[in-house]
Amino acid sequence: MKKTFFIRTYGCQMNFSEAERLRQLLKMSGWKEAENPELATALIAIGCSVRQKAENRVISFLKSYKNLKKNGTIFCLAGCTANLHREKILKQLPHLDVVCGPNHIAKIPEILNNYTAGKIVVATGENDLPFIECIVSGNNISMMVPITKGCNNFCSYCVVPFARGRLQSRQPESIIEEIKTGVEKGVRAVTLLGQNVNEYGQDFLQNYDFSDLLCEILRIDGLLRIEFISSHPEDTSTKLLKIMSENQKIARHLHIPLQSGSNRILKAMNRKYTVEKFLQVVETAREMIPDISITSDIMVGFPGETEKDFNQTYNLVKKLRFNELFIFKYSPRPMTKAYNLPDTVEKEEKQRRHRLLLEMQKQISNEILSTFTGKKCDILVERRSLKDSSLWIGRTIQGIPAGFKAHKDLTGKIVKVKILSHAEGILYGKEDEESLSQQD
Ligand code: SAH
Ligand code: SF4
């Protein structure tokens, strides 16, 4: 059998990280990556189920290629969507051959290698399977490293605990080993992934938490930047902020989803913090790390969200001035507590609330980016621009994308850049002359 695969990924960074690992595993097992679905023997879709819209996208992707079935293409649905619906998804997608939850992704090469036409394989559930170990592809400057799986928080709207299971922390040795291997291959920046990285270690018998892990990662020679996503407001401790403030290798960036500015709605969401507590976390973070970038998520139209609740969110977002904000319209998800609540906010009203926040945030984000003009920033260079070969693209210590012109390859280096302008969320500047002359 010709062994070619095509992977289409939807959703969060965790899905993309899993897709990258699967890609490497398949290649190690003799599979070649196809340029498009038509050329693939196995068509794999990694789906996101956090919102109905995301789920619809993966389903319609798989439907749109079902005519390839007659050529013998193996159809595989992996990730959260597979785990949430399990066998039931076969009713909607009868042409599927493999349904594989996120914990089973490492088994896909074996499943495909032993595939028998007409025999459906469903591998779902079981959260306690090992993490996919140490897969780093070639020449990337940055890598994503999952440190936890699943979540125990059960926010009332969220499908993650059902789609990805309960919290499981990865052993520190395995994380350190993977990062060290990456650094040997040229990696300079790492993004630690988890639904709530601050909960790392809560399921260990020994006393070992996220701060301990960060301190170990900080000791890895050759690693220049450490980022992590997401942090839960309830668990963002002063201990963590202190480590961030004392170590220039840790990105000055916190992604702490607020979700709502109304205490009534936060309670209904089971978010376990209040607006006051959130304000305190942001205030402490900004006091301890003045150049920190704080980004967040907001959900509009949660069941029962009134105009008053929304106005509280709007005013809080205005006051907090996040660097960036991801705004979502509530969508009822199966198995969650909120699923049984009447979806009271009309579609058009959700749209209006979404638009109002988006417009305000766009202005705030632009104003914040303007404050960078004239400043000198340390840019970790990730790649050459695809459109302009003299333009180098990297990120500031806050994780903000930045571009500057240079005529030599600076990939993987930290370069001091004087910011001159910004456009569409990207800072632009030129190499700082003072530091250039110091290099000479
Ligand atoms: N673990 C992260 C969030 C992961 S999901 C945390 O707790 O902060 C990413 C975002 O999707 C959430 O922050 C939320 O804003 C949004 N989201 C989750 N479930 C949703 C739903 N049912 N409808 C709309 N947005 C949702
Ligand atoms: Fe979902 Fe809440 Fe867990 Fe985030 S913390 S993944 S929103 S249940």
XYZ file of C-alpha atoms in Angstrom, residues 1-7 31-44 61 65 67-68 71-75:
30
model
C 0.000 0.000 0.000
C 1.231 3.502 -0.810
C 1.610 5.237 2.547
C 0.788 8.937 2.259
C -1.099 11.102 4.744
C -2.664 14.535 4.893
C -3.486 16.222 8.229
C 4.559 7.467 5.795
C 5.072 10.459 3.493
C 3.164 13.711 3.774
C 0.882 14.395 0.790
C 0.462 17.898 -0.595
C -3.324 17.672 -0.658
C -6.131 15.336 0.458
C -6.555 13.913 -3.064
C -2.996 12.544 -2.976
C -3.312 10.943 0.475
C -3.990 7.321 1.352
C -4.969 8.465 4.843
C -6.904 11.688 5.400
C -6.674 12.760 9.041
C -14.142 19.248 5.936
C -13.863 14.811 0.693
C -16.008 11.117 -2.695
C -12.371 10.025 -2.157
C -10.360 5.379 -4.183
C -9.790 3.575 -0.887
C -8.741 6.646 1.155
C -8.728 5.903 4.906
C -10.694 8.579 6.800
